[in-house]
N, CA, C and O atoms as a MOPAC input file, in Angstrom:
PM7 MOZYME 1SCF
protein

 N     82.41600 1    24.15400 1    77.70200 1
 C     82.58700 1    25.09600 1    78.19600 1
 C     82.66000 1    25.01300 1    79.56300 1
 O     81.64200 1    24.76700 1    80.21100 1
 N     84.01000 1    25.23000 1    80.23400 1
 C     83.77500 1    25.23800 1    81.72100 1
 C     82.51900 1    26.13600 1    82.32500 1
 O     81.96800 1    26.80300 1    81.44900 1
 N     81.97700 1    26.27800 1    83.61400 1
 C     81.36100 1    27.12900 1    84.29400 1
 C     81.84200 1    26.81500 1    85.64900 1
 O     82.08200 1    25.65300 1    85.97700 1
 N     81.99600 1    27.84900 1    86.47500 1
 C     82.00500 1    28.15700 1    87.74300 1
 C     81.02200 1    28.51600 1    88.41500 1
 O     80.50500 1    29.41800 1    87.75600 1
 N     80.33200 1    28.32800 1    89.51400 1
 C     79.36500 1    28.66200 1    89.90600 1
 C     79.64500 1    28.88400 1    91.81800 1
 O     79.73500 1    28.04200 1    92.71100 1
 N     79.71000 1    30.35000 1    91.84300 1
 C     79.82400 1    30.47100 1    93.33200 1
 C     78.69500 1    30.70100 1    94.07900 1
 O     77.79800 1    31.38800 1    93.59000 1
 N     78.56300 1    30.12600 1    95.45700 1
 C     77.29000 1    30.29400 1    95.93000 1
 C     77.05900 1    30.66100 1    97.60500 1
 O     77.50800 1    29.81900 1    98.38200 1
 N     76.60000 1    31.48300 1    98.00900 1
 C     76.63200 1    31.96900 1    99.36100 1
 C     76.53000 1    30.90100 1   100.32000 1
 O     75.77800 1    30.02400 1    99.89700 1
 N     77.13600 1    30.58500 1   101.75500 1
 C     76.86300 1    29.68300 1   102.29800 1
 C     76.44100 1    29.99400 1   103.50200 1
 O     76.50000 1    29.15700 1   104.40200 1
 N     75.91600 1    31.32400 1   103.72500 1
 C     75.08300 1    32.02000 1   104.46500 1
 C     73.54500 1    32.34200 1   103.80200 1
 O     73.40200 1    32.78800 1   102.66300 1
 N     72.47000 1    32.04200 1   104.69300 1
 C     71.40300 1    32.44500 1   103.95300 1
 C     71.02300 1    33.51000 1   104.29500 1
 O     70.02800 1    33.88900 1   103.67800 1
 N     71.47800 1    34.31300 1   105.18800 1
 C     70.95300 1    36.02900 1   105.29400 1
 C     69.48600 1    36.02500 1   105.61400 1
 O     68.86700 1    35.25800 1   106.35200 1
 N     68.97200 1    37.25100 1   104.75700 1
 C     67.32700 1    37.02600 1   105.00100 1
 C     66.48500 1    36.58100 1   104.39700 1
 O     65.29900 1    36.90900 1   104.35700 1
 N     67.36800 1    35.29700 1   103.54500 1
 C     66.41800 1    34.41400 1   102.80100 1
 C     65.77400 1    33.13800 1   103.95100 1
 O     66.55400 1    32.78600 1   104.83600 1
 N     64.44000 1    32.51300 1   103.91100 1
 C     64.09200 1    31.65500 1   104.65200 1
 C     64.90100 1    30.38300 1   104.25200 1
 O     65.67500 1    30.36000 1   103.29500 1
 N     64.64500 1    29.31700 1   105.08200 1
 C     65.29600 1    27.90100 1   104.68900 1
 C     64.90000 1    27.51700 1   103.39300 1
 O     65.71700 1    26.95600 1   102.66200 1
 N     63.75200 1    27.74800 1   103.01400 1
 C     63.36300 1    27.25900 1   102.11200 1
 C     63.64800 1    27.92900 1   100.72600 1
 O     63.82100 1    27.32400 1    99.66800 1
 N     63.66800 1    29.29400 1   100.91800 1
 C     63.91600 1    30.11800 1    99.74500 1
 C     65.46500 1    29.90000 1    99.68800 1
 O     65.91100 1    29.94100 1    98.54100 1
 N     66.05800 1    29.75500 1   100.33000 1
 C     67.74000 1    29.57200 1   100.34100 1
 C     68.04800 1    27.87300 1    99.64700 1
 O     68.95200 1    27.65000 1    98.84100 1
 N     67.26800 1    27.01700 1   100.07000 1
 C     67.51800 1    25.82000 1    99.46600 1
 C     66.89600 1    26.02500 1    97.88500 1
 O     67.44400 1    25.38700 1    96.98600 1
 N     65.97900 1    26.74100 1    97.62100 1
 C     65.41100 1    27.16300 1    95.96500 1
 C     66.64900 1    27.73900 1    95.27600 1
 O     66.95600 1    27.34900 1    94.15000 1
 N     67.35500 1    28.64600 1    95.91800 1
 C     68.15900 1    29.53200 1    95.31900 1
 C     69.68600 1    28.71900 1    95.16600 1
 O     70.56200 1    29.17200 1    94.43000 1
 N     69.83900 1    27.65000 1    95.84700 1
 C     70.78900 1    26.83400 1    95.68100 1
 C     70.59000 1    26.05200 1    94.63400 1
 O     71.36500 1    25.99400 1    93.67900 1
 N     69.43000 1    25.33200 1    94.75800 1
 C     68.98400 1    24.40000 1    93.55600 1
 C     69.03000 1    25.38600 1    92.37100 1
 O     69.44500 1    24.97000 1    91.29000 1
 N     68.67700 1    26.51900 1    92.49100 1
 C     68.86000 1    27.10300 1    90.87000 1
 C     70.33400 1    27.25100 1    90.42900 1
 O     70.61700 1    26.96900 1    89.26500 1
 N     71.24000 1    27.65300 1    91.23900 1
 C     72.64800 1    27.20500 1    91.11800 1
 C     72.95100 1    25.99500 1    90.43700 1
 O     73.64600 1    25.98200 1    89.42100 1
 N     72.42800 1    24.91700 1    90.98500 1
 C     72.95900 1    23.62200 1    90.67900 1
 C     71.95400 1    23.13900 1    89.42000 1
 O     71.97600 1    21.94500 1    89.12100 1
 N     71.12800 1    23.99800 1    88.72500 1
 C     70.50000 1    23.84600 1    87.23400 1
 C     71.74000 1    24.29700 1    86.64300 1
 O     72.12700 1    23.58200 1    85.71900 1
 N     72.49400 1    25.32500 1    86.93700 1
 C     73.27900 1    26.09800 1    85.94800 1
 C     74.46300 1    25.19100 1    85.78200 1
 O     75.37400 1    25.63400 1    85.08300 1
 N     74.61600 1    23.89600 1    86.35100 1
 C     75.79700 1    22.96000 1    86.16900 1
 C     75.46900 1    22.04600 1    85.15100 1
 O     76.22300 1    21.32900 1    84.49300 1
 N     74.21700 1    22.16800 1    85.10500 1
 C     73.77600 1    20.96400 1    83.80600 1
 C     74.01300 1    21.82300 1    82.42300 1
 O     73.84500 1    21.06600 1    81.46700 1
 N     74.36000 1    23.20400 1    81.98900 1
 C     74.64800 1    23.64900 1    80.80000 1
 C     76.25900 1    22.96600 1    80.25300 1
 O     76.63500 1    22.83000 1    79.08800 1
 N     76.91700 1    22.65700 1    81.37800 1
 C     78.25100 1    21.93200 1    80.49800 1
 C     78.42900 1    20.41700 1    81.52100 1
 O     77.80700 1    20.02000 1    82.50700 1
 N     79.46300 1    19.91000 1    80.81700 1
 C     80.08600 1    18.95300 1    81.46400 1
 C     81.05500 1    18.99200 1    82.20900 1
 O     81.39000 1    18.01100 1    82.87300 1
 N     81.76000 1    20.26400 1    82.24300 1
 C     82.66000 1    20.78700 1    82.80500 1
 C     82.42700 1    21.87000 1    83.88900 1
 O     82.78100 1    23.03600 1    83.71900 1
 N     81.84000 1    21.44600 1    84.96200 1
 C     81.26200 1    22.61600 1    85.77400 1
 C     81.80700 1    22.54100 1    87.58200 1
 O     81.79300 1    21.43300 1    88.11900 1
 N     82.18200 1    23.56300 1    88.25700 1
 C     82.48400 1    23.32900 1    89.41800 1
 C     81.34900 1    24.27900 1    90.10800 1
 O     80.93900 1    25.34200 1    89.64200 1
 N     80.91400 1    23.62400 1    91.38600 1
 C     79.79400 1    24.35400 1    92.11200 1
 C     80.68600 1    24.77900 1    93.62300 1
 O     81.13400 1    23.81300 1    94.24100 1
 N     80.88300 1    25.85200 1    94.07500 1
 C     81.60400 1    26.13100 1    95.41600 1
 C     80.61600 1    26.91400 1    96.38300 1
 O     80.30100 1    28.09500 1    96.23700 1
 N     80.26400 1    26.23800 1    97.19200 1
 C     79.33500 1    27.01100 1    98.23000 1
 C     80.46900 1    27.34500 1    99.38200 1
 O     81.20300 1    26.55200 1    99.97200 1
 N     80.37600 1    28.72000 1    99.50200 1
 C     81.23000 1    29.66500 1   100.40900 1
 C     80.69400 1    29.58800 1   101.73600 1
 O     79.80300 1    30.41700 1   101.91900 1
 N     80.96300 1    28.82200 1   102.76700 1
 C     80.14700 1    28.59100 1   103.85700 1
 C     80.36900 1    30.00500 1   104.75900 1
 O     79.54200 1    30.42000 1   105.57200 1
 N     81.55800 1    30.60700 1   104.47100 1
 C     81.74600 1    32.04200 1   105.68600 1
 C     81.16300 1    33.19400 1   104.53100 1
 O     81.65000 1    34.30800 1   104.72100 1
 N     80.38300 1    33.12600 1   103.58600 1
 C     79.94800 1    34.13900 1   103.16100 1
 C     78.37800 1    34.36800 1   102.72900 1
 O     77.56600 1    33.44300 1   102.72800 1
 N     78.11700 1    35.45900 1   102.43300 1
 C     76.50200 1    35.82200 1   102.21200 1
 C     76.47600 1    36.15000 1   100.88500 1
 O     77.21400 1    35.51300 1   100.13400 1
 N     75.73200 1    37.06700 1   100.41200 1
 C     75.30600 1    37.52700 1    99.25000 1
 C     76.61200 1    38.35100 1    98.25900 1
 O     76.82500 1    38.24800 1    97.05100 1
 N     77.32000 1    39.14800 1    99.27600 1
 C     78.35700 1    39.87100 1    98.93600 1
 C     79.89000 1    38.83900 1    98.59200 1
 O     81.00600 1    39.13900 1    99.01600 1
 N     79.66900 1    37.97300 1    97.98900 1
 C     81.00200 1    37.06100 1    97.99000 1
 C     82.22700 1    38.12500 1    97.34900 1
 O     83.33700 1    37.97200 1    97.86000 1
 N     82.15000 1    38.81400 1    96.65100 1
 C     83.22900 1    39.48500 1    96.02800 1
 C     84.00300 1    40.42600 1    96.92500 1
 O     85.09700 1    40.90200 1    96.62200 1
 N     83.20500 1    40.71100 1    98.30900 1
 C     83.82500 1    41.42900 1    99.28700 1
 C     83.81000 1    40.65500 1   100.22200 1
 O     84.79500 1    40.76000 1   100.95300 1
 N     83.15600 1    39.98400 1   100.47500 1
 C     83.27500 1    38.86900 1   101.78400 1
 C     84.22500 1    37.49000 1   101.57300 1
 O     84.62500 1    36.70500 1   102.43300 1
 N     84.40700 1    37.48400 1   100.33300 1
 C     85.49900 1    36.53600 1   100.02900 1
 C     86.19200 1    36.43800 1    98.82900 1
 O     86.02300 1    35.59500 1    97.94700 1
 N     87.05000 1    37.43800 1    98.85900 1
 C     87.43800 1    37.77800 1    97.37000 1
 C     88.29200 1    36.96900 1    96.78500 1
 O     88.37400 1    36.70300 1    95.58600 1
 N     89.06600 1    36.49800 1    97.85600 1
 C     90.06200 1    35.31200 1    97.56900 1
 C     89.69700 1    33.97400 1    96.72700 1
 O     90.49400 1    33.37200 1    96.00600 1
 N     88.32400 1    33.61900 1    96.95600 1
 C     87.49400 1    32.70000 1    96.38900 1
 C     87.27600 1    33.17100 1    94.98300 1
 O     87.47100 1    32.51400 1    93.96000 1
 N     86.84900 1    34.39300 1    95.07700 1
 C     86.45900 1    34.68300 1    93.66200 1
 C     87.60000 1    34.82100 1    92.71600 1
 O     87.40500 1    34.44600 1    91.56000 1
 N     89.20600 1    35.49100 1    93.16300 1
 C     90.36100 1    35.47600 1    92.35900 1
 C     90.67900 1    33.93300 1    92.20300 1
 O     91.14800 1    33.66100 1    91.09700 1
 N     90.55000 1    33.02800 1    92.93300 1
 C     90.78200 1    31.53000 1    93.05000 1
 C     89.87300 1    31.28500 1    91.74600 1
 O     90.47900 1    30.98600 1    90.71700 1
 N     88.45000 1    31.38600 1    91.70100 1
 C     87.80100 1    30.64000 1    90.59400 1
 C     88.31600 1    31.36800 1    89.60800 1
 O     89.01500 1    30.61200 1    88.93300 1
 N     88.33200 1    32.57400 1    89.12800 1
 C     88.79600 1    33.26200 1    88.11300 1
 C     90.04200 1    32.59300 1    87.48700 1
 O     90.00000 1    32.20500 1    86.31900 1
 N     91.03800 1    32.46900 1    88.17200 1
 C     92.38200 1    32.10300 1    87.95300 1
 C     92.32100 1    30.68300 1    87.54100 1
 O     93.14000 1    30.21400 1    86.75100 1
 N     91.31300 1    29.95700 1    88.09000 1
 C     91.15100 1    28.25900 1    87.88400 1
 C     90.63900 1    28.33600 1    86.30500 1
 O     91.17300 1    27.59700 1    85.47700 1
 N     89.57300 1    29.26700 1    85.91200 1
 C     88.95700 1    29.45100 1    84.91700 1
 C     89.51100 1    29.75200 1    83.58600 1
 O     89.21200 1    29.23400 1    82.51000 1
 N     90.55000 1    30.87400 1    83.89600 1
 C     91.72100 1    31.09800 1    82.88000 1
 C     92.35600 1    29.61400 1    82.57100 1
 O     92.12500 1    28.93300 1    81.57100 1
 N     93.18900 1    29.29100 1    83.64300 1
 C     93.84900 1    28.03500 1    83.33400 1
 C     93.07600 1    27.21500 1    82.53000 1
 O     93.62200 1    26.77300 1    81.51900 1
 N     91.78200 1    26.87700 1    82.78300 1
 C     91.15900 1    25.77600 1    81.85400 1
 C     90.69800 1    25.82100 1    80.60800 1
 O     90.28900 1    24.88500 1    79.92000 1
 N     90.82100 1    27.50200 1    80.22100 1
 C     90.14500 1    27.61500 1    78.91100 1
 C     91.36300 1    27.92300 1    78.28100 1
 O     91.15800 1    28.12100 1    77.08300 1
 N     92.80500 1    28.07200 1    78.65600 1
 C     94.01100 1    28.04100 1    77.90000 1
 C     94.51800 1    27.07000 1    76.93000 1
 O     95.60900 1    27.25100 1    76.38800 1

């Protein structure tokens, strides 16, 4: 099963430690499948869907093509 994880590249109000832990938790999701992609959006914060909508659309389109 393909999995795509989108992560904010900007830590926002998180401390450096909590941001690293958050990214590590996202990376743990990649162990659920052998077909995974992790994208860290450097110019996006927590609201990826509004701050980087093109990246969300791209990820969805790639997922659709992967499961066809």
